[in-house]
CSV table of C-alpha atoms and ligand atoms in Angstrom, one decimal:
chain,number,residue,atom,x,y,z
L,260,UNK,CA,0.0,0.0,0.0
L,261,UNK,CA,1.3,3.4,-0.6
L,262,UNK,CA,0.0,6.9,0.1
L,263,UNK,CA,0.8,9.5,-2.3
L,264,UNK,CA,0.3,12.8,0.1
L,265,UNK,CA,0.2,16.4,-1.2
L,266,UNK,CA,-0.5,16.0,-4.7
L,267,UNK,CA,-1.4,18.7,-7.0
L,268,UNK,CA,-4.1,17.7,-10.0
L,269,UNK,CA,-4.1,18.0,-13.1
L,270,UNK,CA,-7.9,19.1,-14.1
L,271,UNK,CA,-8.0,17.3,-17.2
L,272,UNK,CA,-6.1,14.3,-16.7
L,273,UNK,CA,-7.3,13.3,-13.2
L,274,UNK,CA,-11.2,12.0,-13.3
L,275,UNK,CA,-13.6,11.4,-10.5
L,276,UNK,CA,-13.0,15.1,-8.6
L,277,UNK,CA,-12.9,18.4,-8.7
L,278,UNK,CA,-10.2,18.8,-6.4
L,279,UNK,CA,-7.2,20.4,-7.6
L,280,UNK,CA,-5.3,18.9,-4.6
L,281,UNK,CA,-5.3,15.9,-2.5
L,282,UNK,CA,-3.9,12.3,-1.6
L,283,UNK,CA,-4.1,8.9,-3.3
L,284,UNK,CA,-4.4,6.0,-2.1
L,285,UNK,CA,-2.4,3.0,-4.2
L,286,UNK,CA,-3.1,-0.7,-3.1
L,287,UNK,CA,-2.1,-3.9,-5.2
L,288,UNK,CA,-0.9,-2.2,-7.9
L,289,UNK,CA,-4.3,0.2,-8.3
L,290,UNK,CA,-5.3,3.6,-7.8
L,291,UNK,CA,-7.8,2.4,-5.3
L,292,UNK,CA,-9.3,5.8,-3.9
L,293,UNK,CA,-8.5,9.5,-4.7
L,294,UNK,CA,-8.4,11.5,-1.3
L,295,UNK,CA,-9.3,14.6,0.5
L,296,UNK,CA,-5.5,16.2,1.3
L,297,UNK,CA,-4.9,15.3,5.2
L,298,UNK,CA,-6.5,12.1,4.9
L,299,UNK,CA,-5.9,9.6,7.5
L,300,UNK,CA,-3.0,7.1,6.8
L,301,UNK,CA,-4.0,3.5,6.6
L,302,UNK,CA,-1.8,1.7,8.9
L,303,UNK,CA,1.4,0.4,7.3
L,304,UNK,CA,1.2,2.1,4.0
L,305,UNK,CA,4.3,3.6,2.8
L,306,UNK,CA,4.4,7.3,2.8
L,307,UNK,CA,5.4,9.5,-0.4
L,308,UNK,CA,5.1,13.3,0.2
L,309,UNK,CA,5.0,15.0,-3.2
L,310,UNK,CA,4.9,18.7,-1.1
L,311,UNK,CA,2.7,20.2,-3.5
L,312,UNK,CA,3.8,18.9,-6.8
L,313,UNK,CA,2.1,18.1,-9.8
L,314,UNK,CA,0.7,14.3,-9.9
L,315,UNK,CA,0.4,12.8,-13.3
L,316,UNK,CA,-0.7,9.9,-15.4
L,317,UNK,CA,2.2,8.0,-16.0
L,318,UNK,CA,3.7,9.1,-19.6
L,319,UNK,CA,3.2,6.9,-23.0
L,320,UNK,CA,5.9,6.6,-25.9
L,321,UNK,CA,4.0,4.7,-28.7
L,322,UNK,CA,7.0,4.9,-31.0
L,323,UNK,CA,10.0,3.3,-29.4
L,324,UNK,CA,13.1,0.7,-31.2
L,325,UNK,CA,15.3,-0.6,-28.1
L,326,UNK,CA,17.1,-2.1,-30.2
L,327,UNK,CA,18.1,0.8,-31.9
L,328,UNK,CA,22.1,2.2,-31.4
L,329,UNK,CA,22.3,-1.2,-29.5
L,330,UNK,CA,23.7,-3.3,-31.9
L,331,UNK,CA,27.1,-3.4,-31.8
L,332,UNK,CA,29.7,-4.8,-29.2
L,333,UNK,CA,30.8,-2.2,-27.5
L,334,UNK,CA,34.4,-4.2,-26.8
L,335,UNK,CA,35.1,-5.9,-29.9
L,336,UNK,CA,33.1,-3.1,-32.6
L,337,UNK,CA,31.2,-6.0,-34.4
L,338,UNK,CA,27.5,-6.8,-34.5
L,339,UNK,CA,26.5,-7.7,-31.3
L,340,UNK,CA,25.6,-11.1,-30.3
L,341,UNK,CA,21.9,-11.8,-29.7
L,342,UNK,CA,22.5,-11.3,-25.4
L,343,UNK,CA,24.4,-8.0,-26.1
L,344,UNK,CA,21.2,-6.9,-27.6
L,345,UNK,CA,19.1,-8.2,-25.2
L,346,UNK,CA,20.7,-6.5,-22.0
L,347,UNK,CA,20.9,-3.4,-24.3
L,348,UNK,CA,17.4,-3.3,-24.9
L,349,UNK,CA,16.6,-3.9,-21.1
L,350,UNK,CA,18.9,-0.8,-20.5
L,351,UNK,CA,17.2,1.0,-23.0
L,352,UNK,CA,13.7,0.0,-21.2
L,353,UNK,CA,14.8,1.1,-17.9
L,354,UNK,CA,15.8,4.1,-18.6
L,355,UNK,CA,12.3,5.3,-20.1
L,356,UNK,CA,10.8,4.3,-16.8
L,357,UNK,CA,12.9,6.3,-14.9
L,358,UNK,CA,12.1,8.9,-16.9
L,359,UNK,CA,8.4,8.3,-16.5
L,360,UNK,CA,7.6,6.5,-19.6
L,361,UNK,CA,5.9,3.6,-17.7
L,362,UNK,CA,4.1,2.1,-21.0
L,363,UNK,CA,6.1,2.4,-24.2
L,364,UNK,CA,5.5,0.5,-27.8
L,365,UNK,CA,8.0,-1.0,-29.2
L,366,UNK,CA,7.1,-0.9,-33.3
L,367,UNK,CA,9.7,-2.7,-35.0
L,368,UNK,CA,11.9,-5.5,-33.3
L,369,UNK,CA,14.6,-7.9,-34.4
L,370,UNK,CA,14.0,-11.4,-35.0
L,371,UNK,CA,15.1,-12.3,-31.7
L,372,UNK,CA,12.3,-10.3,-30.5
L,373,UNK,CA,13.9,-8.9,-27.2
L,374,UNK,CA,11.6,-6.4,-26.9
L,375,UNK,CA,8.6,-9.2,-26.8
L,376,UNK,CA,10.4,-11.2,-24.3
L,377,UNK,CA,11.6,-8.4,-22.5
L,378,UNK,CA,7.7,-7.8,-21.6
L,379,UNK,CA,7.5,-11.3,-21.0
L,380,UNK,CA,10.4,-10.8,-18.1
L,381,UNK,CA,8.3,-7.6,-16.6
L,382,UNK,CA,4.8,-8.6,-17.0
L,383,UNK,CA,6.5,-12.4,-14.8
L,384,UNK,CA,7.3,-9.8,-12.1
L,385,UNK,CA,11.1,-11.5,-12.8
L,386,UNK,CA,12.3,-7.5,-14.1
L,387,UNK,CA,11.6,-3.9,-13.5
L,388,UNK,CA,10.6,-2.0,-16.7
L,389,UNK,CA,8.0,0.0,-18.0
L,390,UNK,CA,4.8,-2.0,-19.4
L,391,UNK,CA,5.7,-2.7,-23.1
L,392,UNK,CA,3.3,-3.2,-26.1
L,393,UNK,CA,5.3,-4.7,-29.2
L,394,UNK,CA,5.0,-5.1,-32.8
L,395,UNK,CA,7.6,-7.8,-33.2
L,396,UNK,CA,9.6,-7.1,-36.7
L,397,UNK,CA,8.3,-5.2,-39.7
L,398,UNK,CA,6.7,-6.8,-42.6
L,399,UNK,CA,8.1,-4.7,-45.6
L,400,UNK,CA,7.6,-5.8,-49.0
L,401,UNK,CA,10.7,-3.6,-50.0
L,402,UNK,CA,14.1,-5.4,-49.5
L,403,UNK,CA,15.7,-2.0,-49.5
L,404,UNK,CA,14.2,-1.3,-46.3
L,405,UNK,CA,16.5,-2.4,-43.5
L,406,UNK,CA,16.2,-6.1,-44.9
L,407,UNK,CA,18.0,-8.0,-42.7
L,408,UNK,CA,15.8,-6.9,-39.7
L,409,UNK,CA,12.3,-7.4,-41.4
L,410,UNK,CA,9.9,-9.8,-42.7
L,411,UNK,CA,9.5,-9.8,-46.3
L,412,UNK,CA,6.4,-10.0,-47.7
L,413,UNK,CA,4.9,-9.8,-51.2
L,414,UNK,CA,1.1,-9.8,-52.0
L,415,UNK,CA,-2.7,-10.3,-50.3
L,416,UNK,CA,-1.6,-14.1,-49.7
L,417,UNK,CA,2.1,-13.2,-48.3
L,418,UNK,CA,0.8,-10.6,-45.8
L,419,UNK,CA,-2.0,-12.6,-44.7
L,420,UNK,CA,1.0,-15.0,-44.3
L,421,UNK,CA,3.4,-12.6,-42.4
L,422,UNK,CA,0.6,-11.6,-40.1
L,423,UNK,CA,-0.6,-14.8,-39.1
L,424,UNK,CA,3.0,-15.7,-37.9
L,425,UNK,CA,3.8,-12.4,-36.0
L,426,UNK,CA,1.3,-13.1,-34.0
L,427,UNK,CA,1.5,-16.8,-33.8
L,428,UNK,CA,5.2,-15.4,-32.4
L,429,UNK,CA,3.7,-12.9,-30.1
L,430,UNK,CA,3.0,-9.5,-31.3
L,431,UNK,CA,0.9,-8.0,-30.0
L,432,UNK,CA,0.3,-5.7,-33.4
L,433,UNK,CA,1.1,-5.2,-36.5
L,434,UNK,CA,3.9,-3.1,-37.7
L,435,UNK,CA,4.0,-2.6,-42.0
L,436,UNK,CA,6.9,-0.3,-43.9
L,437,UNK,CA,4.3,1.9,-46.0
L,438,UNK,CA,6.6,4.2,-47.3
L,439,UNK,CA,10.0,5.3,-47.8
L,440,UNK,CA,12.4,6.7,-44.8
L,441,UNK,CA,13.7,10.4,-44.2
L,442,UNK,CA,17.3,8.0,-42.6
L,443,UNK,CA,17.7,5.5,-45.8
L,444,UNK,CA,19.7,7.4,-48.7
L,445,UNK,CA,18.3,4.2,-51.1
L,446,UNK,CA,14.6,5.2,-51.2
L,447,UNK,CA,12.8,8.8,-51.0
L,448,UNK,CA,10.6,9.3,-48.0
L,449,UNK,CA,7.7,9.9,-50.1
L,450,UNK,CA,7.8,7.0,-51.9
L,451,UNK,CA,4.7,4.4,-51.4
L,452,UNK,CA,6.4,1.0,-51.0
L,453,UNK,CA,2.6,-1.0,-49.9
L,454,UNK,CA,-0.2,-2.0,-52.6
L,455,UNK,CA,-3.3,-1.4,-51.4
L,456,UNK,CA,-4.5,-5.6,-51.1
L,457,UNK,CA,-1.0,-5.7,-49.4
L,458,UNK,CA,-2.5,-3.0,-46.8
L,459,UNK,CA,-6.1,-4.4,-46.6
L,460,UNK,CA,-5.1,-8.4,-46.3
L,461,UNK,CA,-2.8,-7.0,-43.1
L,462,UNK,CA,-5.3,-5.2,-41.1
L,463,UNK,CA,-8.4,-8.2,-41.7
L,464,UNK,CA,-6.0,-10.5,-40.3
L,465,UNK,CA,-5.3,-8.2,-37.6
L,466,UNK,CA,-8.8,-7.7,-37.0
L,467,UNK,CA,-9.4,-11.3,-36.9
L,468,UNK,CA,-6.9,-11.2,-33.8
L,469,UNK,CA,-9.0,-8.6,-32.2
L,470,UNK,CA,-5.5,-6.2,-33.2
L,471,UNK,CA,-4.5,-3.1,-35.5
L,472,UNK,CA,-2.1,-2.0,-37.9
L,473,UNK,CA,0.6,0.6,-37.7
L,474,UNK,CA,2.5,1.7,-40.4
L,475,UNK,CA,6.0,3.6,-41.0
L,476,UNK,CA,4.5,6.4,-43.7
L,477,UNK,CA,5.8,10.0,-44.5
L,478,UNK,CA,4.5,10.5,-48.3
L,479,UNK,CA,1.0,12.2,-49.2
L,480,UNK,CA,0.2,9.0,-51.4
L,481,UNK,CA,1.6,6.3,-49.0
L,482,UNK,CA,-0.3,7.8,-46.0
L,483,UNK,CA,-3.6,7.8,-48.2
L,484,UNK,CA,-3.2,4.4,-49.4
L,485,UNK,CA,-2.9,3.4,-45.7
L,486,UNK,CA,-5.6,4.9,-44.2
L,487,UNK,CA,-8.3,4.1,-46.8
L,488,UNK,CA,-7.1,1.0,-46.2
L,489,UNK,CA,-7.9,0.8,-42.9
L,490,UNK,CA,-4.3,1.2,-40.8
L,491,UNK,CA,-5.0,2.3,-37.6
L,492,UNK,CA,-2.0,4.1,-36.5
L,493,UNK,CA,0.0,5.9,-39.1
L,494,UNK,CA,3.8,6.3,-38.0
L,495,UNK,CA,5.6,9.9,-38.6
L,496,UNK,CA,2.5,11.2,-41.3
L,497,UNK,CA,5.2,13.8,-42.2
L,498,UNK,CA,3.4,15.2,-45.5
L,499,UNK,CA,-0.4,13.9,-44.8
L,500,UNK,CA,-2.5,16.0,-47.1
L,501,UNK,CA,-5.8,17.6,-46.3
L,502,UNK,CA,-7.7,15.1,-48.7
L,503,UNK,CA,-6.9,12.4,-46.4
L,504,UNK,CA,-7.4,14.1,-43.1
L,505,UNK,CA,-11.1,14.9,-44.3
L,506,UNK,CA,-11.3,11.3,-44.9
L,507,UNK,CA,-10.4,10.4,-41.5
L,508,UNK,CA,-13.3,12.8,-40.4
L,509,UNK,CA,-15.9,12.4,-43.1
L,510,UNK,CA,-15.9,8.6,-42.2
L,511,UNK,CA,-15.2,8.5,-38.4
L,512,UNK,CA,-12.5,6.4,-38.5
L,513,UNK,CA,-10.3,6.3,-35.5
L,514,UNK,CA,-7.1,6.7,-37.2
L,515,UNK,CA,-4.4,8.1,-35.3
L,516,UNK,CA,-1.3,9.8,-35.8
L,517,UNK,CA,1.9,9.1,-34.2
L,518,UNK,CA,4.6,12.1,-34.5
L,519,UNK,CA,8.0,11.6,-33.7
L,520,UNK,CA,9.5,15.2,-33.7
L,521,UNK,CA,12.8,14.2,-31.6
L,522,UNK,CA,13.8,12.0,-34.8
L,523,UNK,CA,13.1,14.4,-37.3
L,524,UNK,CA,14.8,17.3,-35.7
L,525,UNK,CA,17.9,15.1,-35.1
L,526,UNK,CA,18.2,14.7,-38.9
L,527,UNK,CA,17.7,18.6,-39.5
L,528,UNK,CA,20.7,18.8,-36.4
L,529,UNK,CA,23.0,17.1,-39.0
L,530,UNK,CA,22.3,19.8,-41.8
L,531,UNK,CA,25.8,18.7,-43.9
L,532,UNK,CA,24.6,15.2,-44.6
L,533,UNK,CA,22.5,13.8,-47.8
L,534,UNK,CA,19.5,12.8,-45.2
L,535,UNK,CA,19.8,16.5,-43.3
L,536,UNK,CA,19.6,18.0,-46.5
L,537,UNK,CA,16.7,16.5,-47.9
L,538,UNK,CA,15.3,17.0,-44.6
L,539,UNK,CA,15.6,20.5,-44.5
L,540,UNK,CA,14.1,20.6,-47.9
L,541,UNK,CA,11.3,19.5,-46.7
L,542,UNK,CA,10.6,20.4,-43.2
L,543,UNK,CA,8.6,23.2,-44.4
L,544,UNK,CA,6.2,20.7,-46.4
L,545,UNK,CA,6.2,18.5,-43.1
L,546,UNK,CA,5.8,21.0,-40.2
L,547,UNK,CA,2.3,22.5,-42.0
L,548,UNK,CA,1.1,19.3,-43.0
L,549,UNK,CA,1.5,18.4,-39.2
L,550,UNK,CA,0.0,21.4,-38.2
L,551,UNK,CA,-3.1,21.4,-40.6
L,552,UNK,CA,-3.9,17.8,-39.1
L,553,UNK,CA,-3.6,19.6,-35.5
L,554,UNK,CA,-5.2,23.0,-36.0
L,555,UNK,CA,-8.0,21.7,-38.4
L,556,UNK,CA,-8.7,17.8,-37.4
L,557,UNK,CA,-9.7,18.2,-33.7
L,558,UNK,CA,-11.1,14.4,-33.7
L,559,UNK,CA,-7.9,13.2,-34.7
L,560,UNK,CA,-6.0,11.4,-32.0
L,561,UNK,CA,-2.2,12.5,-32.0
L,562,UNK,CA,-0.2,10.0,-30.3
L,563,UNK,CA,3.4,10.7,-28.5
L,564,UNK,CA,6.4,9.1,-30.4
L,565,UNK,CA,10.1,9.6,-30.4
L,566,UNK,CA,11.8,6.9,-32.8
L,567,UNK,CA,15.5,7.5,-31.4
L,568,UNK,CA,18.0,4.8,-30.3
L,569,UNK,CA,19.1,4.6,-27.1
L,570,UNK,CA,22.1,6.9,-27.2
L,571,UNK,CA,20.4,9.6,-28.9
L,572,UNK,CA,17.5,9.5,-26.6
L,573,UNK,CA,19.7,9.6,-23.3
L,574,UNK,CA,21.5,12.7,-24.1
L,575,UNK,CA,18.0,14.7,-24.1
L,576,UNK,CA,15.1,12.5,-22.6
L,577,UNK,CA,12.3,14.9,-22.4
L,578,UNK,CA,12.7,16.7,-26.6
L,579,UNK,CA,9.9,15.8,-27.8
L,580,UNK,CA,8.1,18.0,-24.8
L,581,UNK,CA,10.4,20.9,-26.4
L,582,UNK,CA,9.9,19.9,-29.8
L,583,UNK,CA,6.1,19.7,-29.4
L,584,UNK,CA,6.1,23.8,-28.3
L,585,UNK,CA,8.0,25.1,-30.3
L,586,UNK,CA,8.6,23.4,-33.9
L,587,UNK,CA,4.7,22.8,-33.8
L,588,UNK,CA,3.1,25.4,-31.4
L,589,UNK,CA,0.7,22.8,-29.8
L,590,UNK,CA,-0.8,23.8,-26.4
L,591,UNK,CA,0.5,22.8,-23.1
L,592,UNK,CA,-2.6,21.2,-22.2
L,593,UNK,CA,-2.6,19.3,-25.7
L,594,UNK,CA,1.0,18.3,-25.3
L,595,UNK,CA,0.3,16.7,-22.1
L,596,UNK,CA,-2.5,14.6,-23.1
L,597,UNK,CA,-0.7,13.6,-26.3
L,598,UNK,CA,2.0,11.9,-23.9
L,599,UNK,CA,-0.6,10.5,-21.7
L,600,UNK,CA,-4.7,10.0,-22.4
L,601,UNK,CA,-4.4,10.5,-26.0
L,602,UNK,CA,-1.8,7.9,-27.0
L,603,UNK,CA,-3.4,5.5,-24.1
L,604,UNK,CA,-6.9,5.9,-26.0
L,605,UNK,CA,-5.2,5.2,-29.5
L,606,UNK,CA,-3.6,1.9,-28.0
L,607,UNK,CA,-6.8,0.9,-26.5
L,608,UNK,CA,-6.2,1.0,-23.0
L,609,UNK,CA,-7.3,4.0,-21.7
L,610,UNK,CA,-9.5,1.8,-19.0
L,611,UNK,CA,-6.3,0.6,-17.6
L,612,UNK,CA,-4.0,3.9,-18.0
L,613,UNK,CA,-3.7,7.5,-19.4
L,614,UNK,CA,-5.0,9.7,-16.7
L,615,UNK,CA,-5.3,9.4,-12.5
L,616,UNK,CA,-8.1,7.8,-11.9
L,617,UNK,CA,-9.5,5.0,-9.4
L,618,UNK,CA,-9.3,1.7,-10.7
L,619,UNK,CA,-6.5,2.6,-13.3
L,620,UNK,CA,-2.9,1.5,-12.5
L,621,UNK,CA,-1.2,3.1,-10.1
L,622,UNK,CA,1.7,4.6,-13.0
L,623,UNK,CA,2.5,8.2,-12.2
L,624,UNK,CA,4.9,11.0,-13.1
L,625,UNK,CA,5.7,13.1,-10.3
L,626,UNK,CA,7.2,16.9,-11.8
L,627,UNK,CA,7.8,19.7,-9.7
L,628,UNK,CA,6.1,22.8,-11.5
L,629,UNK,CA,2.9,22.9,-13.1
L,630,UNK,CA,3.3,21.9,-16.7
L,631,UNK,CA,-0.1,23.4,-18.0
L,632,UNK,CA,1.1,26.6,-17.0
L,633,UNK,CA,4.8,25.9,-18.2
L,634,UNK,CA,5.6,23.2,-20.4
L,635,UNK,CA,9.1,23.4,-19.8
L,636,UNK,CA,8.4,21.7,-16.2
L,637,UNK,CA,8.7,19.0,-18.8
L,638,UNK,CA,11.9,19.5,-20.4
L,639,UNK,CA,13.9,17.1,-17.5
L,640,UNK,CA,12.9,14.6,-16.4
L,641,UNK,CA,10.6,14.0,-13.5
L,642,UNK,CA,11.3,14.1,-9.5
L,643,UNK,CA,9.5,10.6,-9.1
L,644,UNK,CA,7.9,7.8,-11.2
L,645,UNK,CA,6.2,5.2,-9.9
L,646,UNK,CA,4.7,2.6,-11.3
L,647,UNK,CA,2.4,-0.1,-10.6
L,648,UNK,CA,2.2,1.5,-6.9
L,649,UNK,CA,6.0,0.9,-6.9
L,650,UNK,CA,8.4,4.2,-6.2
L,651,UNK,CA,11.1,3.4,-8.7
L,652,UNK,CA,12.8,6.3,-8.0
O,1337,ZN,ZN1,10.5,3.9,-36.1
């Protein structure tokens, strides 16, 4: 049992009370009862007191690689060996929960799958790590796209095929290469690499395991092709046109986007290379494409990626906070749910997490500041995280 004392609230992501202050009461695991501030102390409950600071939902990264930057030996240079990887990725894992990242999604794996049994480990109690949600490896029907790390695939009957067996192997969804990459020199990002049976015999076979599709897209076409044909979360959407945002709306689909601003402004940070350049060619296209799906597509879910390796992502945890403000001007308030509610809703499991609330699981970010008022509360990382009603730091 653990009491969390002197919390402040965040209106919009704390449900069942007005109060803008108060204590919460955390038992097995659970948020089991939100508090007047100065409640009584069940006997032997452990004791946090957050002295006034901001209590939040635990934060969500639904675009997340841990086996990216991993994957080579850091003594001898080469690839590394399958364990290398493996402790890597659990490094990688526990270092997003101590930032407060206590449910990431890992879309895109190696064969080994470490991420997938990496979750295994957690969800056995056997590790600590944040809850993970994992695609297993891509299925790409273009060998130029990082081939050695995906499944190829190549029509309706080899994607119903490729889908099948990723989840017979354990994903939990469905991760598809839809379009070229801003980081491969071989293919422009714009370039549609799916046909659309490809797309449509992937997400009925997902929907036959009661699962979605998300796909790596950046192109106007390649996103288009995706959504009509029924992909639920669209990866990046750098250059999503206007045609296919009205779509989204016109038809009430629940497509969602997933931005990853930290990996795109990484690229534009390395201005003298052939991806940087390209990059900031088209970051103009990208940023008001990105903005006309936020300023004019209210309904639309945006989701919080970051789609850096391990090394990158450790040298600024909290950018995409920054990145959020001010390469896209979105509001504090919609920043905050974008890492929280929002991307918990587009994963389907905003009963279980996403915002304070009793019954949900006692995951929290503890910052000291109020982030609606200042998003750059945000920009380090927070003073406590706990998770599953467990401090972790
Ligand atoms: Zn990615």
């Amino acid at each position: 049992m653990l009491v969390l004392k002197n919390c402040r609230f965040v209106p919009f992501l704390t449900e069942g009370t007005d109060a803008l202050t108060g204590d919460v009461l955390c038992c097995e695991g659970k948020i089991e009862k939100i508090m007047p501030a100065g409640s009584a102390v069940p006997e032997g409950a452990e004791v946090l007191d957050l002295e006034g600071k901001t209590l939040l939902p635990g934060l969500i990264d639904l675009h997340v690689h841990l086996f990216y930057q991993v994957m080579q030996d850091v003594y001898t240079g080469n690839a590394a060996p399958q364990p290398v990887v493996a402790l890597n990725q659990y490094r990688y894992a526990q270092e997003l929960l101590h930032d407060g990242y206590t449910t990431v999604r890992d879309v895109g794996d190696l064969h080994c799958r470490g991420a997938m049994h990496l979750k295994n480990m957690i969800n056995a109690g056997k590790l600590q790590g944040p809850r993970i949600t994992t695609s297993g490896p891509i299925i790409s029907s273009n060998w130029t796209n990082l081939d050695s790390l995906d499944i190829y695939a190549c029509g309706s009957d080899g994607f119903r095929d490729a889908v099948r067996k990723n989840f017979a192997n354990g994903s939990d969804f469905i991760k598809l290469y839809g379009s070229g990459s801003l980081l491969m020199e071989s293919n422009e990002p714009g370039y549609p690499i799916l046909e659309s049976d490809e797309i449509e015999a992937a997400v009925l076979i997902a929907k036959r395991h009661a699962s979605y599709v998300s796909v790596h897209a950046h192109g106007e076409t390649a996103v288009d092709m995706c959504v009509r044909g029924g992909v639920h979360t669209i990866e990046h959407a750098s250059m999503i046109s206007e045609d296919t945002l009205k779509y989204i709306d016109d038809n009430h689909l629940d497509t969602a986007l997933v931005l990853t601003m930290f990996a795109v402004d990484e690229i534009l940070e390395m201005p003298d290379t052939y991806n940087g350049k390209r990059m900031h060619a088209l970051i103009g296209k990208i940023l008001s494409c990105l903005k006309n799906a936020y300023d004019n597509h209210k309904n639309i879910l945006i989701g919080w990626g970051t789609d850096v390796g391990y090394e990158l992502y450790r040298t600024d945890p909290m950018r995409e906070f920054r990145l959020r403000s001010e390469m896209l001007g979105f509001t504090n308030e919609d920043i905050l749910r974008q890492a929280t509610i929002d991307s918990a809703k587009i994963i389907y499991q905003d009963h279980l997490i996403g915002s304070v609330k009793e019954g949900k699981y006692a995951d929290f970010a503890v910052v000291d500041g109020d982030p609606v008022q200042d998003i750059s509360v945000m920009y380090k990382v927070p003073a406590h995280v706990i998770k599953d009603g467990t401090v972790i730091r």
